[in-house]
Structure formats: structure tokens, C-alpha cells
């Protein structure tokens, strides 16, 4: 792990009290090293990393691999938030409680900015974390409801590739769907 | 080297490191259509259609949204609403419908509504909810609805006569909830209540007047709730005899005046609510027999909620209490509402014949005509 000396190492426990790290080491929980697109190194507990279907299938192909797993599509910032989510999810795997899980999920998205959510979606999709994708997609859908077309474009960073004539035509064509809807 | 396969797999969506926010903005547009469709599917249909003018990529995403919910009950422009539903169904194309929810006044659009229901069935609908008012007596569901291979949840709230075909095949139906409907005959109703995969059956304020004998025999049924309508059965009719046969329920609720007879036969239940209201009962002896029969059938119950009328009414048929009603598994007995007459033979009969009773709750109960001597009754386990 010489690379971790050169790069800043962000362990998944970074925000956790040190006692927890101690107990985890005592149980010698296996760590998996992942490298993000912006060359940040993350050491993640195996159980957390196995939540990422993409990484899981990688280890199914090579069970004994100790290589650093490159995640070329995953920038560090959304990735650390994704890890935060998966750590919570694991608790519910051992101890299923649907109401508490829902509460925890809605708490998770509530704290996030629009940008956070939008950045996490491609990461969740690439890592194939279905539960997170459901939570995020629902959350962004909630945030764009009753918003104007312009607002939604800037929310997602969508480039409008219609010409103004095309757009006017479409608006006219879809006028029936805009009845009774208040533009903001 | 193995890592290479991971990279190769995803090479085409490789992000450029560096300007992160810029990347993120682009990356959402680079997402596969399924993900964008998934986002759109969480939007109400109006909003989903609005996404079509975001960009070319988004133009047709709404057409595959599987959840369609139309609520026109408070819509001041009824015609506009009905045309809207029609256009969505025509324009959305051939993708599957998972949920179809329609709430509106049916009025003279009955055939149109029938067509929409057929369209949902043809698109393999799973959950169908219909809250329709102002229905003409001629309204009939399209026949295909009762042969729908995918229907899993079916809820209707419709004040109308539910005409059923002679043969019903709903192999996936798990949840059935019927509100306000009038059943038409024993045979077809029984078929509907005895579907092979039914797990939850709710019958709220329905009219049983055309029925005489109905058996509910659904091997997978876990939850059964029957709320009688207060005015459904004329006082001189004997009501319907409903037999719940070979069914193992986790939960059973029965609320009303017992104008119909309900009994469990070769069946078991864990938790039961019986909320009887016998105010102004003109046939107390019959109600007493029905209450007794109902209690007799649930002898396997562990937790039992009763209104005090259930036991009070038994005093009108005290001869029945000579036959023991035993509740071997009963551990919690909860009484709700009104006054409890501690002289009621029925009350003590249940208490004495529940050898494993651990807790007895009275919630909002007033004890009437309580005499000191009543307390002397020995209840060894309390």
C-alpha cells in the first residue's frame, strides 16, 4: 500500500470515535482499498464494500485479490457520502426495522444539498447500489416537484438542446398536460 | 489485471477528474435512460409529462412511467380531467402499467372508464385502485379484469352492484379491498373471496342483502376484516351466513351489528377484534346466538379485543353458556367502549374459561351496577 503514502488516505471511519476503530481492528475486519477518479484512496470495511454490487462482482472474480480497486467514474466527494449511507444500511441488515430504516434514509437525504444528491446518483448507479438509487431518485423527484422547467434544467445541469421553435411547439403540444398546473 | 476488467466494463462512462461540479452536471445527462425513467416514475403524471420539454433525451421518458394516478374528485373541470386521462393512456405507448389509480365521478363516461380499465389490464397492471362515484346501475367491469394474470392488489370504493363473471381467475391477487359494493349472488362472491393467493381481504360497508350462504376459503389468507354497513340489511332478513373455512388467520376483525352470521370453521386465528354494536337490537336472541357462534369459532385466539356488547348480549341466550366456550391460548383480553356489566354471565364465562389469561385491559369502560359481592368472584390467575 505504498500508494496510500503518496495520496491522502480517507478511511471510512474518519468521523467515528477512535474506540470504534480499535474494536474493529481487534476483530481484524478486512479492509478493501478503493481508489476514486480523483486519486483519493479509501479504505473501506469489507462488509461495506460488498454493498457495492460492482465491487462485489470484482471480488467474486478474484477472491484473493489485495489490489487497490480503481473506481474510474467515482469522485471522492459523493463516494464518501455513499459510504456513509452504506454503513447505515448494514446496521439494518443485521437488525431489520423498516420504520427505522425509512426514518434513517429520509434523514440521510434531508441533510444533503441538491448538488450532493445529483452527484451521488451516477455513483450509486455505477456501483449498483439499488437501495441508495431508490432513495436518491425518490428524493430528487420530490425536490423537482412543482418546479418550473428552467429550475429542473439547472437542478440536473441539463443543456436544453431544443431550438426555441421546437420548444415552443412542444409546449403547445403538451399544453393539455399543463392545465391546472401552476408554473413557479 | 483483474481490475482492468472493471475499468473496461465502465470505460465508456469514464469521468474526467478535476472540475467535479461540472462533471456531476454532465454525468446526470450521461446516465442510462433507465435511471432517468426511474426518477420520472416517482413524479405524479402531470409532472412526469412536464419533463418532456427538458431536453431531447427527456422527451419520451414519461411514456414508460409505470405508475399512473388520476384524482379528479375535486377537479372543477371534469371534462378536461377525463380527456387528460384518455390522452395519457393513448400517448404513453405500450410499456407496462404497474399502478393504476382512478378517482372520479363516473357519470356518463362509464364505457370510457371500462376501456381504461381494459387498457390497464392489457398493460399487465399489478395494483388497481378505483374510487368511483355517480355510477349508473348498468356499469359492469370489463370481463378481462377478472382474468388478469398480473393483478396483485385490487381496491374499489364504489357504491354499485358488483356484477362478476361466472368464472374468475386472478392467480396473483394478494390484497382485495371492497368498499360500498353490493354483492349479487353467492356463487360469484364466494369465488372472489376464495382466491388461491389471497392474503388480505377487507370488506367495508358492503351490502350483503342478495347473499344467503357464502364460504370464504382462501388457504393463504392472513388478514380478514369485515365491517358491516349499518343499513345494509333490512331488519326482517336473516342476513348472510358467512363461513370462514380452513383458513389460518393472523388477524380477524369483525365490526357491526351481526346482521349477518360469521363463523370460523376448521380455522384458526391469532388476534381478533369483535366490535359489536347491539343498540336498538330488535332480535337480541339471534344476535346472542351469532355472537356465541363467532366466539366459538375463534377459540384458538391469543389476543382478543371486544366491545362489551359482545358479552352482554350473550345474556339473552344464557342456555348456550351451558356449552363451554374455551379459550386455551388466550393471554390478553381487551375490552373497549361503553359500560361493562359485571353481572353479565357472558363476561365471567370467558374469564373462567381462559386458563392462560395473563392480562385483562379495560379501555374507556364504565363499570355499572357494581356491587361489592361481585368482587368476591375468585379469579385465581389474576
mmCIF file of C-alpha atoms in Angstrom, chain B residues 8-353:
data_model
loop_
_atom_site.group_PDB
_atom_site.id
_atom_site.type_symbol
_atom_site.label_atom_id
_atom_site.label_comp_id
_atom_site.label_asym_id
_atom_site.label_seq_id
_atom_site.Cartn_x
_atom_site.Cartn_y
_atom_site.Cartn_z
ATOM 1 C CA UNK B 8 -13.089 -1.883 -19.351
ATOM 2 C CA UNK B 9 -16.652 -2.565 -18.351
ATOM 3 C CA UNK B 10 -17.164 1.031 -17.479
ATOM 4 C CA UNK B 11 -14.727 2.773 -19.736
ATOM 5 C CA UNK B 12 -17.361 4.433 -21.810
ATOM 6 C CA UNK B 13 -18.706 6.385 -18.867
ATOM 7 C CA UNK B 14 -15.325 7.310 -17.515
ATOM 8 C CA UNK B 15 -15.293 10.681 -15.893
ATOM 9 C CA UNK B 16 -12.599 13.262 -16.219
ATOM 10 C CA UNK B 17 -11.070 14.086 -12.913
ATOM 11 C CA UNK B 18 -10.834 17.712 -11.964
ATOM 12 C CA UNK B 19 -13.795 20.024 -12.289
ATOM 13 C CA UNK B 20 -16.099 17.994 -10.108
ATOM 14 C CA UNK B 21 -19.281 20.011 -10.207
ATOM 15 C CA UNK B 22 -19.052 20.341 -13.924
ATOM 16 C CA UNK B 23 -18.619 16.595 -14.167
ATOM 17 C CA UNK B 24 -21.614 15.907 -11.986
ATOM 18 C CA UNK B 25 -23.820 18.091 -14.115
ATOM 19 C CA UNK B 26 -22.772 16.251 -17.228
ATOM 20 C CA UNK B 27 -22.895 12.880 -15.576
ATOM 21 C CA UNK B 28 -26.602 13.053 -14.829
ATOM 22 C CA UNK B 29 -27.268 13.632 -18.508
ATOM 23 C CA UNK B 30 -24.965 10.719 -19.274
ATOM 24 C CA UNK B 31 -26.947 8.367 -17.111
ATOM 25 C CA UNK B 32 -28.660 5.486 -18.826
ATOM 26 C CA UNK B 33 -32.287 6.042 -19.688
ATOM 27 C CA UNK B 34 -33.460 3.506 -17.094
ATOM 28 C CA UNK B 35 -32.153 5.669 -14.292
ATOM 29 C CA UNK B 36 -33.789 8.805 -15.653
ATOM 30 C CA UNK B 37 -37.018 6.877 -16.193
ATOM 31 C CA UNK B 38 -36.787 5.718 -12.619
ATOM 32 C CA UNK B 39 -36.598 9.336 -11.418
ATOM 33 C CA UNK B 40 -39.541 10.295 -13.616
ATOM 34 C CA UNK B 41 -41.547 7.341 -12.289
ATOM 35 C CA UNK B 42 -41.570 8.932 -8.831
ATOM 36 C CA UNK B 43 -43.336 12.019 -10.192
ATOM 37 C CA UNK B 44 -47.093 12.437 -10.407
ATOM 38 C CA UNK B 45 -48.174 12.001 -14.025
ATOM 39 C CA UNK B 46 -48.683 15.738 -14.660
ATOM 40 C CA UNK B 47 -45.150 16.426 -13.581
ATOM 41 C CA UNK B 48 -43.766 13.441 -15.455
ATOM 42 C CA UNK B 49 -45.184 14.806 -18.712
ATOM 43 C CA UNK B 50 -43.650 18.206 -17.989
ATOM 44 C CA UNK B 51 -40.166 16.639 -18.039
ATOM 45 C CA UNK B 52 -40.603 16.007 -21.765
ATOM 46 C CA UNK B 53 -39.547 19.569 -22.560
ATOM 47 C CA UNK B 54 -36.333 19.498 -20.526
ATOM 48 C CA UNK B 55 -34.252 18.207 -23.432
ATOM 49 C CA UNK B 56 -34.391 15.716 -26.307
ATOM 50 C CA UNK B 57 -33.156 12.949 -24.069
ATOM 51 C CA UNK B 58 -36.034 13.516 -21.671
ATOM 52 C CA UNK B 59 -38.688 13.948 -24.319
ATOM 53 C CA UNK B 60 -40.151 10.450 -24.185
ATOM 54 C CA UNK B 61 -39.114 9.271 -20.745
ATOM 55 C CA UNK B 62 -42.548 9.910 -19.187
ATOM 56 C CA UNK B 63 -44.132 7.425 -21.567
ATOM 57 C CA UNK B 64 -42.709 4.490 -19.701
ATOM 58 C CA UNK B 65 -43.678 5.686 -16.245
ATOM 59 C CA UNK B 66 -45.420 2.663 -14.735
ATOM 60 C CA UNK B 67 -47.409 4.411 -12.017
ATOM 61 C CA UNK B 68 -50.495 6.273 -13.127
ATOM 62 C CA UNK B 69 -52.576 8.054 -10.568
ATOM 63 C CA UNK B 70 -55.522 10.216 -11.574
ATOM 64 C CA UNK B 71 -57.584 12.015 -8.982
ATOM 65 C CA UNK B 72 -60.376 14.083 -10.459
ATOM 66 C CA UNK B 73 -62.677 14.189 -7.470
ATOM 67 C CA UNK B 74 -62.104 17.856 -6.724
ATOM 68 C CA UNK B 75 -61.442 18.882 -10.281
ATOM 69 C CA UNK B 76 -63.762 21.737 -11.247
ATOM 70 C CA UNK B 77 -63.302 20.935 -14.908
ATOM 71 C CA UNK B 78 -64.441 17.362 -15.106
ATOM 72 C CA UNK B 79 -64.311 17.065 -18.873
ATOM 73 C CA UNK B 80 -60.761 18.360 -19.008
ATOM 74 C CA UNK B 81 -59.749 15.779 -16.424
ATOM 75 C CA UNK B 82 -61.355 12.895 -18.302
ATOM 76 C CA UNK B 83 -59.693 13.994 -21.559
ATOM 77 C CA UNK B 84 -56.376 14.193 -19.743
ATOM 78 C CA UNK B 85 -56.631 10.568 -18.565
ATOM 79 C CA UNK B 86 -57.575 9.480 -22.059
ATOM 80 C CA UNK B 87 -54.636 11.260 -23.684
ATOM 81 C CA UNK B 88 -52.113 9.870 -21.233
ATOM 82 C CA UNK B 89 -53.305 6.345 -21.932
ATOM 83 C CA UNK B 90 -53.256 6.855 -25.699
ATOM 84 C CA UNK B 91 -49.888 8.613 -25.878
ATOM 85 C CA UNK B 92 -47.915 6.659 -23.326
ATOM 86 C CA UNK B 93 -47.370 3.740 -25.627
ATOM 87 C CA UNK B 94 -47.014 0.067 -24.906
ATOM 88 C CA UNK B 95 -44.935 -0.053 -21.724
ATOM 89 C CA UNK B 96 -46.322 -1.830 -18.680
ATOM 90 C CA UNK B 97 -48.540 -0.185 -16.099
ATOM 91 C CA UNK B 98 -47.821 -1.179 -12.533
ATOM 92 C CA UNK B 99 -50.226 1.007 -10.638
ATOM 93 C CA UNK B 100 -53.421 2.458 -11.995
ATOM 94 C CA UNK B 101 -55.378 4.666 -9.642
ATOM 95 C CA UNK B 102 -58.523 6.450 -10.739
ATOM 96 C CA UNK B 103 -60.777 8.562 -8.552
ATOM 97 C CA UNK B 104 -63.615 10.435 -10.224
ATOM 98 C CA UNK B 105 -67.322 10.690 -10.882
ATOM 99 C CA UNK B 106 -68.303 8.101 -13.459
ATOM 100 C CA UNK B 107 -71.496 9.800 -14.705
ATOM 101 C CA UNK B 108 -71.934 9.244 -18.451
ATOM 102 C CA UNK B 109 -68.332 8.181 -19.022
ATOM 103 C CA UNK B 110 -68.846 4.585 -17.918
ATOM 104 C CA UNK B 111 -67.859 2.964 -21.203
ATOM 105 C CA UNK B 112 -64.764 5.170 -21.373
ATOM 106 C CA UNK B 113 -63.748 4.108 -17.859
ATOM 107 C CA UNK B 114 -64.322 0.491 -18.840
ATOM 108 C CA UNK B 115 -61.928 0.959 -21.755
ATOM 109 C CA UNK B 116 -59.293 2.464 -19.470
ATOM 110 C CA UNK B 117 -59.532 -0.472 -17.096
ATOM 111 C CA UNK B 118 -59.130 -2.855 -20.051
ATOM 112 C CA UNK B 119 -56.109 -0.847 -21.185
ATOM 113 C CA UNK B 120 -54.545 -1.204 -17.727
ATOM 114 C CA UNK B 121 -55.218 -4.955 -17.768
ATOM 115 C CA UNK B 122 -53.646 -5.234 -21.225
ATOM 116 C CA UNK B 123 -50.556 -3.463 -19.882
ATOM 117 C CA UNK B 124 -50.229 -6.040 -17.098
ATOM 118 C CA UNK B 125 -51.443 -3.870 -14.254
ATOM 119 C CA UNK B 126 -50.440 -5.017 -10.768
ATOM 120 C CA UNK B 127 -52.193 -2.586 -8.463
ATOM 121 C CA UNK B 128 -55.587 -1.231 -9.375
ATOM 122 C CA UNK B 129 -57.467 1.307 -7.237
ATOM 123 C CA UNK B 130 -60.827 2.639 -8.275
ATOM 124 C CA UNK B 131 -62.795 5.207 -6.322
ATOM 125 C CA UNK B 132 -65.769 5.981 -8.498
ATOM 126 C CA UNK B 133 -68.942 7.807 -7.602
ATOM 127 C CA UNK B 134 -72.138 8.552 -9.534
ATOM 128 C CA UNK B 135 -72.159 5.149 -11.145
ATOM 129 C CA UNK B 136 -75.112 4.058 -13.211
ATOM 130 C CA UNK B 137 -76.648 0.714 -12.354
ATOM 131 C CA UNK B 138 -75.675 -0.682 -15.739
ATOM 132 C CA UNK B 139 -71.942 -0.381 -15.055
ATOM 133 C CA UNK B 140 -70.051 -3.640 -15.478
ATOM 134 C CA UNK B 141 -66.309 -4.157 -15.194
ATOM 135 C CA UNK B 142 -64.710 -5.440 -18.394
ATOM 136 C CA UNK B 143 -64.558 -9.222 -18.275
ATOM 137 C CA UNK B 144 -60.774 -9.274 -18.778
ATOM 138 C CA UNK B 145 -60.315 -7.659 -15.347
ATOM 139 C CA UNK B 146 -61.338 -10.879 -13.618
ATOM 140 C CA UNK B 147 -58.909 -12.925 -15.662
ATOM 141 C CA UNK B 148 -55.966 -10.608 -15.190
ATOM 142 C CA UNK B 149 -52.812 -12.655 -14.708
ATOM 143 C CA UNK B 150 -50.803 -9.892 -13.067
ATOM 144 C CA UNK B 151 -53.279 -8.205 -10.727
ATOM 145 C CA UNK B 152 -51.831 -8.280 -7.207
ATOM 146 C CA UNK B 153 -53.719 -5.577 -5.370
ATOM 147 C CA UNK B 154 -57.280 -4.566 -6.133
ATOM 148 C CA UNK B 155 -59.160 -1.929 -4.195
ATOM 149 C CA UNK B 156 -62.512 -0.476 -5.077
ATOM 150 C CA UNK B 157 -64.699 2.049 -3.359
ATOM 151 C CA UNK B 158 -67.826 2.145 -5.486
ATOM 152 C CA UNK B 159 -71.463 2.333 -4.499
ATOM 153 C CA UNK B 160 -72.771 -0.042 -7.132
ATOM 154 C CA UNK B 161 -73.793 -3.625 -7.835
ATOM 155 C CA UNK B 162 -70.664 -5.679 -8.392
ATOM 156 C CA UNK B 163 -71.531 -7.975 -11.280
ATOM 157 C CA UNK B 164 -68.990 -10.748 -11.559
ATOM 158 C CA UNK B 165 -68.440 -13.204 -14.394
ATOM 159 C CA UNK B 166 -69.184 -16.858 -13.695
ATOM 160 C CA UNK B 167 -65.515 -17.709 -13.803
ATOM 161 C CA UNK B 168 -62.846 -15.685 -12.029
ATOM 162 C CA UNK B 169 -59.144 -16.320 -12.348
ATOM 163 C CA UNK B 170 -56.840 -13.938 -10.527
ATOM 164 C CA UNK B 171 -53.831 -16.096 -9.753
ATOM 165 C CA UNK B 172 -51.668 -13.301 -8.321
ATOM 166 C CA UNK B 173 -54.231 -11.377 -6.328
ATOM 167 C CA UNK B 174 -52.974 -10.886 -2.781
ATOM 168 C CA UNK B 175 -54.876 -7.898 -1.487
ATOM 169 C CA UNK B 176 -58.549 -7.319 -2.116
ATOM 170 C CA UNK B 177 -60.425 -4.426 -0.598
ATOM 171 C CA UNK B 178 -64.069 -3.782 -1.375
ATOM 172 C CA UNK B 179 -65.969 -0.765 -0.121
ATOM 173 C CA UNK B 180 -69.659 0.032 -0.548
ATOM 174 C CA UNK B 181 -70.342 -2.553 -3.227
ATOM 175 C CA UNK B 182 -73.477 -4.684 -3.344
ATOM 176 C CA UNK B 183 -72.789 -8.346 -3.926
ATOM 177 C CA UNK B 184 -75.056 -10.027 -6.414
ATOM 178 C CA UNK B 185 -75.011 -13.756 -5.771
ATOM 179 C CA UNK B 186 -73.458 -16.393 -3.520
ATOM 180 C CA UNK B 187 -71.531 -18.308 -6.124
ATOM 181 C CA UNK B 188 -69.572 -15.495 -7.762
ATOM 182 C CA UNK B 189 -68.912 -13.708 -4.471
ATOM 183 C CA UNK B 190 -67.571 -16.888 -2.948
ATOM 184 C CA UNK B 191 -65.172 -17.302 -5.879
ATOM 185 C CA UNK B 192 -63.834 -13.831 -5.348
ATOM 186 C CA UNK B 193 -63.321 -14.401 -1.610
ATOM 187 C CA UNK B 194 -61.591 -17.733 -2.056
ATOM 188 C CA UNK B 195 -58.805 -16.913 -4.479
ATOM 189 C CA UNK B 196 -55.762 -19.149 -4.079
ATOM 190 C CA UNK B 197 -53.202 -16.461 -3.236
ATOM 191 C CA UNK B 198 -55.307 -14.007 -1.320
ATOM 192 C CA UNK B 199 -53.501 -12.731 1.787
ATOM 193 C CA UNK B 200 -55.614 -9.748 2.816
ATOM 194 C CA UNK B 201 -59.340 -9.362 2.389
ATOM 195 C CA UNK B 202 -61.204 -6.254 3.522
ATOM 196 C CA UNK B 203 -64.938 -5.902 3.110
ATOM 197 C CA UNK B 204 -66.096 -2.471 4.248
ATOM 198 C CA UNK B 205 -69.704 -1.371 4.410
ATOM 199 C CA UNK B 206 -70.759 -3.644 1.618
ATOM 200 C CA UNK B 207 -74.283 -4.776 1.009
ATOM 201 C CA UNK B 208 -74.840 -8.494 1.619
ATOM 202 C CA UNK B 209 -78.609 -8.458 1.080
ATOM 203 C CA UNK B 210 -78.544 -10.684 -2.038
ATOM 204 C CA UNK B 211 -76.452 -13.335 -0.346
ATOM 205 C CA UNK B 212 -77.527 -16.294 1.780
ATOM 206 C CA UNK B 213 -74.608 -18.708 2.171
ATOM 207 C CA UNK B 214 -71.035 -17.739 1.396
ATOM 208 C CA UNK B 215 -67.845 -19.595 2.238
ATOM 209 C CA UNK B 216 -64.519 -17.805 2.473
ATOM 210 C CA UNK B 217 -61.915 -20.464 1.857
ATOM 211 C CA UNK B 218 -58.615 -18.867 0.909
ATOM 212 C CA UNK B 219 -55.702 -21.032 2.024
ATOM 213 C CA UNK B 220 -53.190 -18.170 2.241
ATOM 214 C CA UNK B 221 -55.452 -15.603 3.837
ATOM 215 C CA UNK B 222 -53.834 -13.913 6.831
ATOM 216 C CA UNK B 223 -55.889 -10.816 7.393
ATOM 217 C CA UNK B 224 -59.623 -10.620 7.194
ATOM 218 C CA UNK B 225 -61.611 -7.511 8.071
ATOM 219 C CA UNK B 226 -65.359 -7.266 7.735
ATOM 220 C CA UNK B 227 -67.140 -4.023 8.589
ATOM 221 C CA UNK B 228 -70.870 -4.336 8.213
ATOM 222 C CA UNK B 229 -72.788 -1.427 6.855
ATOM 223 C CA UNK B 230 -75.327 -0.216 9.383
ATOM 224 C CA UNK B 231 -78.196 -0.009 6.930
ATOM 225 C CA UNK B 232 -77.334 -2.819 4.545
ATOM 226 C CA UNK B 233 -79.730 -5.472 5.677
ATOM 227 C CA UNK B 234 -83.392 -4.890 6.384
ATOM 228 C CA UNK B 235 -84.262 -5.890 9.921
ATOM 229 C CA UNK B 236 -86.531 -8.727 8.853
ATOM 230 C CA UNK B 237 -83.962 -10.542 6.772
ATOM 231 C CA UNK B 238 -81.846 -13.244 8.288
ATOM 232 C CA UNK B 239 -78.732 -11.875 6.627
ATOM 233 C CA UNK B 240 -75.980 -13.872 5.040
ATOM 234 C CA UNK B 241 -74.319 -16.884 6.650
ATOM 235 C CA UNK B 242 -70.618 -16.445 6.143
ATOM 236 C CA UNK B 243 -68.421 -19.428 6.857
ATOM 237 C CA UNK B 244 -64.681 -18.885 7.064
ATOM 238 C CA UNK B 245 -63.413 -22.309 6.269
ATOM 239 C CA UNK B 246 -59.955 -23.871 6.613
ATOM 240 C CA UNK B 247 -58.265 -20.533 6.901
ATOM 241 C CA UNK B 248 -55.440 -19.689 9.267
ATOM 242 C CA UNK B 249 -55.576 -16.045 10.081
ATOM 243 C CA UNK B 250 -53.113 -13.826 11.861
ATOM 244 C CA UNK B 251 -55.736 -11.150 12.207
ATOM 245 C CA UNK B 252 -59.505 -11.075 12.043
ATOM 246 C CA UNK B 253 -61.764 -8.044 12.532
ATOM 247 C CA UNK B 254 -65.494 -8.162 12.602
ATOM 248 C CA UNK B 255 -67.424 -4.943 13.229
ATOM 249 C CA UNK B 256 -71.087 -4.133 13.040
ATOM 250 C CA UNK B 257 -74.431 -5.367 14.307
ATOM 251 C CA UNK B 258 -74.115 -9.039 13.337
ATOM 252 C CA UNK B 259 -76.956 -8.649 10.867
ATOM 253 C CA UNK B 260 -75.052 -11.411 9.082
ATOM 254 C CA UNK B 261 -73.711 -14.541 10.687
ATOM 255 C CA UNK B 262 -69.961 -15.128 10.727
ATOM 256 C CA UNK B 263 -68.278 -18.269 11.884
ATOM 257 C CA UNK B 264 -64.846 -19.816 11.627
ATOM 258 C CA UNK B 265 -64.866 -23.488 10.807
ATOM 259 C CA UNK B 266 -61.742 -25.685 10.932
ATOM 260 C CA UNK B 267 -59.855 -22.404 11.050
ATOM 261 C CA UNK B 268 -57.589 -20.629 13.474
ATOM 262 C CA UNK B 269 -56.782 -17.053 14.343
ATOM 263 C CA UNK B 270 -54.156 -15.293 16.461
ATOM 264 C CA UNK B 271 -55.599 -11.830 17.009
ATOM 265 C CA UNK B 272 -59.253 -10.895 16.800
ATOM 266 C CA UNK B 273 -61.288 -7.700 17.076
ATOM 267 C CA UNK B 274 -65.015 -8.080 17.530
ATOM 268 C CA UNK B 275 -66.770 -4.742 17.713
ATOM 269 C CA UNK B 276 -70.463 -5.384 18.136
ATOM 270 C CA UNK B 277 -72.944 -2.580 18.450
ATOM 271 C CA UNK B 278 -76.240 -4.004 19.621
ATOM 272 C CA UNK B 279 -78.014 -0.721 20.406
ATOM 273 C CA UNK B 280 -81.664 -0.947 19.456
ATOM 274 C CA UNK B 281 -81.294 -4.594 18.527
ATOM 275 C CA UNK B 282 -84.747 -5.966 17.795
ATOM 276 C CA UNK B 283 -83.677 -9.583 17.815
ATOM 277 C CA UNK B 284 -81.369 -9.949 20.799
ATOM 278 C CA UNK B 285 -81.714 -13.724 20.985
ATOM 279 C CA UNK B 286 -80.483 -14.112 17.407
ATOM 280 C CA UNK B 287 -77.621 -11.673 17.958
ATOM 281 C CA UNK B 288 -76.683 -13.610 21.094
ATOM 282 C CA UNK B 289 -76.525 -16.848 19.116
ATOM 283 C CA UNK B 290 -74.403 -15.185 16.439
ATOM 284 C CA UNK B 291 -72.068 -13.685 18.996
ATOM 285 C CA UNK B 292 -71.722 -17.088 20.654
ATOM 286 C CA UNK B 293 -71.056 -18.788 17.340
ATOM 287 C CA UNK B 294 -68.442 -16.211 16.423
ATOM 288 C CA UNK B 295 -66.647 -16.644 19.761
ATOM 289 C CA UNK B 296 -66.849 -20.399 19.450
ATOM 290 C CA UNK B 297 -65.023 -20.278 16.104
ATOM 291 C CA UNK B 298 -62.132 -18.182 17.378
ATOM 292 C CA UNK B 299 -61.259 -20.445 20.305
ATOM 293 C CA UNK B 300 -57.608 -20.524 19.212
ATOM 294 C CA UNK B 301 -57.211 -16.750 19.660
ATOM 295 C CA UNK B 302 -54.303 -15.318 21.668
ATOM 296 C CA UNK B 303 -55.261 -11.660 21.801
ATOM 297 C CA UNK B 304 -58.896 -10.691 21.814
ATOM 298 C CA UNK B 305 -60.419 -7.209 21.609
ATOM 299 C CA UNK B 306 -64.119 -6.981 22.363
ATOM 300 C CA UNK B 307 -66.728 -4.332 22.816
ATOM 301 C CA UNK B 308 -68.727 -5.029 25.925
ATOM 302 C CA UNK B 309 -71.847 -5.665 23.835
ATOM 303 C CA UNK B 310 -70.304 -8.930 22.635
ATOM 304 C CA UNK B 311 -70.511 -10.441 26.108
ATOM 305 C CA UNK B 312 -73.552 -8.538 27.352
ATOM 306 C CA UNK B 313 -75.675 -9.827 24.514
ATOM 307 C CA UNK B 314 -74.882 -13.415 25.495
ATOM 308 C CA UNK B 315 -77.212 -12.983 28.488
ATOM 309 C CA UNK B 316 -80.071 -13.178 26.013
ATOM 310 C CA UNK B 317 -79.175 -16.783 25.328
ATOM 311 C CA UNK B 318 -77.863 -17.976 28.670
ATOM 312 C CA UNK B 319 -78.796 -21.551 27.776
ATOM 313 C CA UNK B 320 -75.925 -21.525 25.261
ATOM 314 C CA UNK B 321 -73.432 -20.859 28.020
ATOM 315 C CA UNK B 322 -74.088 -24.355 29.300
ATOM 316 C CA UNK B 323 -71.835 -25.381 26.448
ATOM 317 C CA UNK B 324 -68.304 -24.386 27.261
ATOM 318 C CA UNK B 325 -66.579 -21.726 25.210
ATOM 319 C CA UNK B 326 -62.956 -22.395 25.855
ATOM 320 C CA UNK B 327 -60.036 -20.093 25.014
ATOM 321 C CA UNK B 328 -56.974 -22.220 25.712
ATOM 322 C CA UNK B 329 -54.476 -19.828 24.101
ATOM 323 C CA UNK B 330 -55.972 -16.543 25.189
ATOM 324 C CA UNK B 331 -53.388 -14.438 27.005
ATOM 325 C CA UNK B 332 -54.687 -10.890 26.511
ATOM 326 C CA UNK B 333 -58.274 -9.777 26.671
ATOM 327 C CA UNK B 334 -59.101 -6.152 25.980
ATOM 328 C CA UNK B 335 -62.496 -4.586 26.463
ATOM 329 C CA UNK B 336 -63.314 -1.348 24.732
ATOM 330 C CA UNK B 337 -66.171 1.133 24.867
ATOM 331 C CA UNK B 338 -69.291 1.686 26.864
ATOM 332 C CA UNK B 339 -70.365 0.050 30.030
ATOM 333 C CA UNK B 340 -69.437 -3.331 31.295
ATOM 334 C CA UNK B 341 -71.955 -5.138 33.394
ATOM 335 C CA UNK B 342 -70.011 -7.256 35.823
ATOM 336 C CA UNK B 343 -73.132 -9.320 36.411
ATOM 337 C CA UNK B 344 -73.002 -10.402 32.815
ATOM 338 C CA UNK B 345 -72.774 -14.183 32.699
ATOM 339 C CA UNK B 346 -71.022 -13.968 29.343
ATOM 340 C CA UNK B 347 -68.154 -11.905 30.772
ATOM 341 C CA UNK B 348 -67.440 -14.375 33.572
ATOM 342 C CA UNK B 349 -67.881 -17.300 31.256
ATOM 343 C CA UNK B 350 -64.978 -16.045 29.109
ATOM 344 C CA UNK B 351 -62.829 -15.196 32.124
ATOM 345 C CA UNK B 352 -63.334 -18.615 33.724
ATOM 346 C CA UNK B 353 -62.665 -20.482 30.529
#
